mmCIF file of C-alpha atoms and ligand atoms in Angstrom:
data_model
loop_
_atom_site.group_PDB
_atom_site.id
_atom_site.type_symbol
_atom_site.label_atom_id
_atom_site.label_comp_id
_atom_site.label_asym_id
_atom_site.label_seq_id
_atom_site.Cartn_x
_atom_site.Cartn_y
_atom_site.Cartn_z
ATOM 1 C CA SER C 1 -0.150 0.201 -0.061
ATOM 2 C CA PRO C 2 1.216 3.733 -0.857
ATOM 3 C CA GLY C 3 3.507 5.009 2.525
ATOM 4 C CA SER C 4 4.259 1.620 3.579
ATOM 5 C CA ARG C 5 7.689 0.388 3.293
ATOM 6 C CA SER C 6 9.341 -2.836 2.851
ATOM 7 C CA LYS C 7 10.725 -4.810 5.602
ATOM 8 C CA ASP C 8 14.076 -4.860 4.297
ATOM 9 C CA SER C 9 14.990 -1.988 2.309
ATOM 10 C CA LEU C 10 16.508 0.960 4.094
ATOM 11 C CA ASP C 11 15.625 4.292 3.936
ATOM 12 C CA LEU C 12 16.821 7.433 5.703
ATOM 13 C CA ARG C 13 13.936 7.027 8.629
ATOM 14 C CA ASP C 14 16.210 4.168 9.687
ATOM 15 C CA ILE C 15 19.307 6.346 10.013
ATOM 16 C CA PHE C 16 20.180 8.301 13.041
ATOM 17 C CA ILE C 17 22.430 11.149 12.150
ATOM 18 C CA ALA C 18 23.737 13.142 15.106
ATOM 19 C CA VAL C 19 26.005 16.286 14.076
ATOM 20 C CA LYS C 20 28.450 17.319 16.479
ATOM 21 C CA THR C 21 28.846 21.279 16.963
ATOM 22 C CA THR C 22 29.051 23.889 19.349
ATOM 23 C CA ARG C 23 27.809 27.442 19.782
ATOM 24 C CA LYS C 24 30.674 29.311 18.256
ATOM 25 C CA TYR C 25 29.951 27.445 15.048
ATOM 26 C CA HIS C 26 26.494 27.821 14.679
ATOM 27 C CA LYS C 27 26.425 30.830 12.106
ATOM 28 C CA SER C 28 29.381 29.848 9.921
ATOM 29 C CA ARG C 29 28.662 26.027 9.744
ATOM 30 C CA LEU C 30 25.333 25.098 10.834
ATOM 31 C CA GLN C 31 23.876 27.540 8.631
ATOM 32 C CA LEU C 32 25.425 25.895 5.751
ATOM 33 C CA LEU C 33 24.294 22.250 6.601
ATOM 34 C CA SER C 34 20.634 23.526 7.175
ATOM 35 C CA GLN C 35 20.707 25.024 3.515
ATOM 36 C CA THR C 36 21.979 21.751 2.070
ATOM 37 C CA TRP C 37 22.296 17.938 2.888
ATOM 38 C CA SER C 38 20.271 18.218 6.343
ATOM 39 C CA ILE C 39 16.943 19.662 4.608
ATOM 40 C CA ILE C 40 16.838 16.437 2.248
ATOM 41 C CA LEU C 41 15.951 14.267 5.727
ATOM 42 C CA PRO C 42 12.551 13.332 5.963
ATOM 43 C CA SER C 43 10.442 15.457 7.964
ATOM 44 C CA THR C 44 9.319 13.838 11.331
ATOM 45 C CA ARG C 45 6.541 16.139 12.233
ATOM 46 C CA GLY C 46 3.019 13.982 12.382
ATOM 47 C CA LYS C 47 4.757 10.863 12.029
ATOM 48 C CA THR C 48 6.719 8.330 13.980
ATOM 49 C CA PRO C 49 10.042 9.533 13.703
ATOM 50 C CA ASN C 50 12.808 7.394 12.854
ATOM 51 C CA THR C 51 15.702 9.925 11.726
ATOM 52 C CA PHE C 52 17.087 12.753 12.986
ATOM 53 C CA PHE C 53 19.191 15.591 12.133
ATOM 54 C CA LEU C 54 20.484 16.269 15.894
ATOM 55 C CA ILE C 55 22.377 19.337 16.652
ATOM 56 C CA LEU C 56 24.390 19.309 19.645
ATOM 57 C CA LEU C 57 25.051 22.126 21.809
ATOM 58 C CA THR C 58 27.572 20.716 23.935
ATOM 59 C CA MET C 59 31.613 20.963 24.010
ATOM 60 C CA ASP C 60 32.328 17.411 23.535
ATOM 61 C CA ALA C 61 29.191 15.366 23.025
ATOM 62 C CA THR C 62 28.997 12.294 21.167
ATOM 63 C CA ILE C 63 25.952 10.504 19.952
ATOM 64 C CA PHE C 64 25.693 7.973 22.684
ATOM 65 C CA ASN C 65 25.713 10.604 25.800
ATOM 66 C CA ILE C 66 23.478 12.722 23.711
ATOM 67 C CA ILE C 67 20.742 10.245 22.923
ATOM 68 C CA LEU C 68 20.667 9.190 26.637
ATOM 69 C CA ASN C 69 20.674 12.744 27.667
ATOM 70 C CA ARG C 70 17.622 13.254 25.478
ATOM 71 C CA LEU C 71 15.789 10.439 26.560
ATOM 72 C CA GLY C 72 12.682 12.774 27.538
ATOM 73 C CA ASN C 73 12.607 13.396 23.970
ATOM 74 C CA GLU C 74 9.848 10.827 22.559
ATOM 75 C CA ALA C 75 11.425 11.493 19.070
ATOM 76 C CA VAL C 76 14.850 10.294 20.342
ATOM 77 C CA VAL C 77 13.568 7.684 22.218
ATOM 78 C CA SER C 78 11.481 6.260 19.277
ATOM 79 C CA CYS C 79 14.715 6.540 16.888
ATOM 80 C CA VAL C 80 16.791 4.739 19.790
ATOM 81 C CA LEU C 81 14.416 1.848 19.775
ATOM 82 C CA PHE C 82 14.004 1.430 16.292
ATOM 83 C CA CYS C 83 16.790 2.938 13.975
ATOM 84 C CA ARG C 84 18.759 0.545 12.357
ATOM 85 C CA TRP C 85 22.160 2.536 12.187
ATOM 86 C CA PHE C 86 23.701 5.465 14.030
ATOM 87 C CA CYS C 87 25.984 7.862 12.361
ATOM 88 C CA HIS C 88 28.022 10.668 13.753
ATOM 89 C CA MET C 89 29.157 13.377 11.860
ATOM 90 C CA ASP C 90 30.919 16.760 12.267
ATOM 91 C CA ASP C 91 29.370 20.257 11.372
ATOM 92 C CA ASP C 92 31.946 20.694 8.756
ATOM 93 C CA ASN C 93 30.922 17.415 6.988
ATOM 94 C CA TYR C 94 28.446 17.337 3.875
ATOM 95 C CA VAL C 95 26.551 13.879 3.836
ATOM 96 C CA ILE C 96 25.731 12.557 0.745
ATOM 97 C CA LEU C 97 22.799 10.783 1.542
ATOM 98 C CA PRO C 98 22.025 8.658 -1.452
ATOM 99 C CA SER C 99 25.405 7.205 -0.744
ATOM 100 C CA LEU C 100 25.111 6.587 2.655
ATOM 101 C CA LEU C 101 22.013 4.754 2.383
ATOM 102 C CA GLU C 102 23.717 2.506 -0.606
ATOM 103 C CA LEU C 103 26.713 1.649 1.854
ATOM 104 C CA LEU C 104 24.932 1.243 4.743
ATOM 105 C CA SER C 105 22.375 -1.156 2.673
ATOM 106 C CA SER C 106 25.352 -3.389 2.043
ATOM 107 C CA TYR C 107 25.536 -4.187 5.651
ATOM 108 C CA SER C 108 23.198 -6.016 8.182
ATOM 109 C CA HIS C 109 22.159 -3.777 10.992
ATOM 110 C CA THR C 110 21.706 -6.629 13.216
ATOM 111 C CA GLN C 111 25.243 -7.539 12.760
ATOM 112 C CA ASP C 112 28.102 -5.978 14.717
ATOM 113 C CA VAL C 113 29.373 -3.108 12.156
ATOM 114 C CA TYR C 114 31.531 -0.142 13.101
ATOM 115 C CA LEU C 115 31.941 1.804 9.594
ATOM 116 C CA GLY C 116 34.525 4.710 9.142
ATOM 117 C CA ARG C 117 38.012 5.909 7.970
ATOM 118 C CA PRO C 118 40.779 5.203 10.072
ATOM 119 C CA SER C 119 42.357 8.267 10.986
ATOM 120 C CA LEU C 120 46.022 6.834 10.910
ATOM 121 C CA ASP C 121 47.833 4.176 8.830
ATOM 122 C CA HIS C 122 48.370 2.031 12.263
ATOM 123 C CA PRO C 123 46.300 1.067 15.211
ATOM 124 C CA ILE C 124 46.827 3.129 18.491
ATOM 125 C CA GLU C 125 47.689 2.044 22.026
ATOM 126 C CA ALA C 126 45.618 2.652 25.178
ATOM 127 C CA ALA C 127 47.231 4.072 28.136
ATOM 128 C CA GLU C 128 44.689 1.614 30.162
ATOM 129 C CA ARG C 129 45.933 -2.157 29.276
ATOM 130 C CA VAL C 130 42.959 -4.085 28.022
ATOM 131 C CA LYS C 131 42.263 -7.533 26.639
ATOM 132 C CA SER C 132 44.660 -8.631 23.711
ATOM 133 C CA ASP C 133 47.619 -6.075 23.179
ATOM 134 C CA GLY C 134 45.722 -3.101 23.775
ATOM 135 C CA SER C 135 46.037 -1.735 20.498
ATOM 136 C CA PHE C 136 43.077 -0.810 18.428
ATOM 137 C CA TRP C 137 41.682 1.405 15.367
ATOM 138 C CA PHE C 138 39.420 4.079 15.454
ATOM 139 C CA ALA C 139 37.553 6.218 12.809
ATOM 140 C CA THR C 140 38.384 9.589 12.639
ATOM 141 C CA GLY C 141 35.526 11.714 14.032
ATOM 142 C CA GLY C 142 36.181 14.358 11.471
ATOM 143 C CA ALA C 143 35.311 12.183 8.492
ATOM 144 C CA GLY C 144 32.158 10.652 10.281
ATOM 145 C CA PHE C 145 31.469 7.024 11.120
ATOM 146 C CA CYS C 146 28.551 4.750 11.408
ATOM 147 C CA ILE C 147 27.559 1.949 13.668
ATOM 148 C CA SER C 148 24.984 -0.691 13.537
ATOM 149 C CA ARG C 149 22.102 -1.028 15.925
ATOM 150 C CA GLY C 150 23.244 -4.600 16.832
ATOM 151 C CA LEU C 151 26.627 -2.849 17.961
ATOM 152 C CA ALA C 152 25.367 0.000 19.517
ATOM 153 C CA LEU C 153 23.130 -2.093 22.008
ATOM 154 C CA LYS C 154 26.207 -3.883 22.833
ATOM 155 C CA MET C 155 28.295 -0.641 23.738
ATOM 156 C CA SER C 156 25.654 0.636 26.294
ATOM 157 C CA PRO C 157 27.743 -0.620 29.312
ATOM 158 C CA TRP C 158 30.378 1.864 28.244
ATOM 159 C CA ALA C 159 28.519 4.242 26.336
ATOM 160 C CA SER C 160 25.447 5.129 27.989
ATOM 161 C CA LEU C 161 24.166 7.525 30.679
ATOM 162 C CA GLY C 162 27.461 9.342 31.236
ATOM 163 C CA ASN C 163 29.693 5.966 31.174
ATOM 164 C CA PHE C 164 30.881 7.238 28.195
ATOM 165 C CA ILE C 165 32.463 9.961 29.751
ATOM 166 C CA THR C 166 33.725 8.092 32.393
ATOM 167 C CA THR C 167 35.464 5.569 29.729
ATOM 168 C CA ALA C 168 36.876 8.850 27.878
ATOM 169 C CA GLU C 169 38.404 10.134 31.072
ATOM 170 C CA LYS C 170 40.120 6.486 31.777
ATOM 171 C CA ILE C 171 41.577 6.287 28.823
ATOM 172 C CA ARG C 172 42.440 10.003 28.374
ATOM 173 C CA LEU C 173 41.606 10.040 24.535
ATOM 174 C CA PRO C 174 39.358 12.161 22.067
ATOM 175 C CA ASP C 175 36.026 11.200 21.775
ATOM 176 C CA ASP C 176 36.349 9.307 18.406
ATOM 177 C CA CYS C 177 39.270 7.315 19.719
ATOM 178 C CA THR C 178 36.980 6.217 22.811
ATOM 179 C CA VAL C 179 34.254 4.710 20.466
ATOM 180 C CA GLY C 180 37.052 2.969 18.650
ATOM 181 C CA TYR C 181 38.378 1.752 22.015
ATOM 182 C CA ILE C 182 34.941 0.383 23.164
ATOM 183 C CA ILE C 183 34.348 -1.138 19.998
ATOM 184 C CA GLU C 184 37.769 -2.691 18.908
ATOM 185 C CA ALA C 185 39.415 -3.093 22.256
ATOM 186 C CA LEU C 186 36.409 -3.969 24.712
ATOM 187 C CA LEU C 187 34.232 -5.499 22.291
ATOM 188 C CA GLU C 188 36.689 -6.857 19.811
ATOM 189 C CA VAL C 189 34.371 -5.801 16.977
ATOM 190 C CA PRO C 190 36.832 -4.597 14.031
ATOM 191 C CA LEU C 191 36.734 -1.253 12.321
ATOM 192 C CA THR C 192 35.531 -1.902 8.916
ATOM 193 C CA HIS C 193 37.587 0.582 7.086
ATOM 194 C CA THR C 194 36.037 2.674 4.193
ATOM 195 C CA GLY C 195 37.762 5.341 1.794
ATOM 196 C CA LEU C 196 34.373 6.746 1.049
ATOM 197 C CA PHE C 197 34.396 9.309 4.394
ATOM 198 C CA HIS C 198 36.773 12.446 4.343
ATOM 199 C CA SER C 199 37.809 14.700 6.597
ATOM 200 C CA HIS C 200 39.919 17.715 6.137
ATOM 201 C CA LEU C 201 43.388 15.729 7.505
ATOM 202 C CA GLU C 202 43.397 14.554 3.845
ATOM 203 C CA ASN C 203 44.240 16.432 0.826
ATOM 204 C CA LEU C 204 40.314 16.876 -0.514
ATOM 205 C CA GLN C 205 41.642 18.367 -3.878
ATOM 206 C CA ARG C 206 43.043 15.051 -4.765
ATOM 207 C CA LEU C 207 39.636 13.474 -4.762
ATOM 208 C CA PRO C 208 38.833 12.556 -8.397
ATOM 209 C CA THR C 209 36.107 15.051 -9.590
ATOM 210 C CA ASP C 210 34.261 11.908 -11.390
ATOM 211 C CA ASN C 211 33.948 10.345 -7.993
ATOM 212 C CA ILE C 212 32.652 12.868 -5.788
ATOM 213 C CA LEU C 213 29.135 12.398 -5.777
ATOM 214 C CA GLN C 214 29.776 8.738 -5.108
ATOM 215 C CA GLN C 215 31.697 9.377 -1.792
ATOM 216 C CA VAL C 216 29.780 9.392 1.552
ATOM 217 C CA THR C 217 31.104 12.393 3.416
ATOM 218 C CA LEU C 218 33.141 15.540 2.417
ATOM 219 C CA SER C 219 34.473 17.998 4.476
ATOM 220 C CA TYR C 220 36.575 21.348 3.927
ATOM 221 C CA GLY C 221 39.367 23.354 5.241
ATOM 222 C CA GLY C 222 41.624 22.547 8.067
ATOM 223 C CA PHE C 223 43.901 24.562 10.287
ATOM 224 C CA GLU C 224 46.635 25.116 7.846
ATOM 225 C CA ASN C 225 44.933 25.389 4.352
ATOM 226 C CA ARG C 226 41.674 26.999 3.799
ATOM 227 C CA ARG C 227 41.701 26.275 0.200
ATOM 228 C CA ASN C 228 41.651 22.351 1.061
ATOM 229 C CA VAL C 229 38.347 21.821 -0.560
ATOM 230 C CA VAL C 230 36.922 19.087 -3.225
ATOM 231 C CA SER C 231 37.657 20.023 -6.642
ATOM 232 C CA VAL C 232 34.073 20.486 -8.173
ATOM 233 C CA GLY C 233 33.040 23.003 -10.687
ATOM 234 C CA GLY C 234 29.318 23.995 -11.683
ATOM 235 C CA ALA C 235 26.923 26.069 -10.178
ATOM 236 C CA PHE C 236 28.940 28.605 -7.834
ATOM 237 C CA SER C 237 32.708 29.989 -8.088
ATOM 238 C CA LEU C 238 35.190 29.522 -5.245
ATOM 239 C CA ALA C 239 34.468 33.039 -3.782
ATOM 240 C CA GLU C 240 30.657 31.927 -3.962
ATOM 241 C CA ASP C 241 30.893 28.798 -2.515
ATOM 242 C CA PRO C 242 34.327 28.422 -0.595
ATOM 243 C CA THR C 243 33.501 25.131 0.764
ATOM 244 C CA ARG C 244 32.135 23.655 -2.305
ATOM 245 C CA PHE C 245 29.109 22.166 -0.308
ATOM 246 C CA LYS C 246 26.369 24.016 -2.193
ATOM 247 C CA THR C 247 28.156 23.286 -5.558
ATOM 248 C CA VAL C 248 28.053 19.605 -4.560
ATOM 249 C CA HIS C 249 24.396 20.076 -3.308
ATOM 250 C CA CYS C 250 23.091 21.474 -6.671
ATOM 251 C CA LEU C 251 24.812 18.564 -8.486
ATOM 252 C CA LEU C 252 22.749 16.215 -6.376
ATOM 253 C CA TYR C 253 19.578 18.166 -6.176
ATOM 254 C CA PRO C 254 19.602 20.431 -9.186
ATOM 255 C CA ASP C 255 15.925 21.386 -8.505
ATOM 256 C CA THR C 256 16.765 22.989 -5.106
ATOM 257 C CA GLU C 257 15.297 26.475 -5.624
ATOM 258 C CA TRP C 258 18.626 28.496 -4.574
ATOM 259 C CA CYS C 259 20.683 26.314 -7.085
ATOM 260 C CA PRO C 260 21.119 28.346 -10.424
ATOM 261 C CA HIS C 261 18.830 26.878 -13.340
ATOM 262 C CA LYS C 262 19.589 27.169 -16.931
ATOM 263 C CA THR C 263 17.541 29.579 -18.711
ATOM 264 C CA ARG C 264 14.369 27.858 -20.097
ATOM 265 C CA HIS C 265 13.156 28.850 -23.464
HETATM 266 N N1 UDP V 1 33.966 21.029 18.505
HETATM 267 C C1 UDP V 1 33.164 21.223 19.668
HETATM 268 N N2 UDP V 1 33.582 21.873 20.611
HETATM 269 C C2 UDP V 1 34.904 22.671 20.534
HETATM 270 C C3 UDP V 1 35.350 22.688 19.218
HETATM 271 C C4 UDP V 1 34.957 22.051 18.319
HETATM 272 O O1 UDP V 1 32.138 20.342 20.036
HETATM 273 O O2 UDP V 1 34.898 23.443 21.302
HETATM 274 C C5 UDP V 1 33.197 20.363 17.551
HETATM 275 C C6 UDP V 1 32.957 20.854 16.043
HETATM 276 O O3 UDP V 1 31.707 21.555 15.852
HETATM 277 C C7 UDP V 1 33.207 19.973 15.033
HETATM 278 C C8 UDP V 1 34.506 18.861 15.909
HETATM 279 O O4 UDP V 1 34.193 19.253 17.310
HETATM 280 O O5 UDP V 1 31.883 19.152 15.000
HETATM 281 C C9 UDP V 1 35.665 19.268 15.407
HETATM 282 O O6 UDP V 1 36.019 20.675 15.418
HETATM 283 P P1 UDP V 1 36.862 21.569 14.367
HETATM 284 O O7 UDP V 1 36.249 21.018 12.863
HETATM 285 O O8 UDP V 1 36.951 22.901 14.646
HETATM 286 O O9 UDP V 1 38.164 20.756 14.724
HETATM 287 P P2 UDP V 1 39.140 19.617 13.804
HETATM 288 O O10 UDP V 1 38.357 19.151 12.748
HETATM 289 O O11 UDP V 1 40.422 20.241 13.357
HETATM 290 O O12 UDP V 1 39.434 18.944 14.923
HETATM 291 MN MN1 MN V 2 37.106 19.756 11.366
#
């Protein structure tokens, strides 16, 4: 029947997307996200909401403590109960939603899946010795990462109700490393390495222009190189669209009202 969805095919309502941000970036970064990829997410108004674009106002929040701090919010509870995937992005990421859906569709949300880009070419060592040799991989937060529902449930002893902060303090590492520590070192679930997630730690200009729309996340800038952006031409000049996010958005969704349209005769 119309409106019903297949039991197995994944859609955007199955994905929880948390965006880490802080007050000082609300104007410079969130405005851009609110004009681009985040508006594509289905509205949750009047429906059982399963997908969220969540703006975090805290300093070092992650998807896990936020979900639990917001348990009063019916919408979040519903997603926590039913979402198949939990993804975490930074506020300088563009999420190419069709690619995200395609990628996640190739894995089972009931299995233990931790998907992201390793930030180093070798695993790191935890100060606090754990099972095995204490080394583990983690997905760089700046490129975004996703966790299956099956795995997220197993993480709760270390990642829920303030336990995440305790775990992070114990190993004295940033939040993305802490996620890797819980998953790889404590739960012994390996990071699935993907090259489709991108942070500004890499040279974004080197991404082949032809493949940009097939990537899952993009980013821009970095402390040393403000010109570290994906090389994509089209709707806007570098001056008009310094991050290239608007240009990418117009290539993906050319009917967006603010995208320049070819003159119709
Ligand atoms: N961030 C935060 N609190 C801060 C500084 C940064 O929550 O005090 C967030 C920021 O909004 C972004 C992420 O942390 O989502 C990474 O910050 P940024 O891009 O400035 O730094 P980098 O990517 O170089 O680590
Ligand atoms: Mn960043």
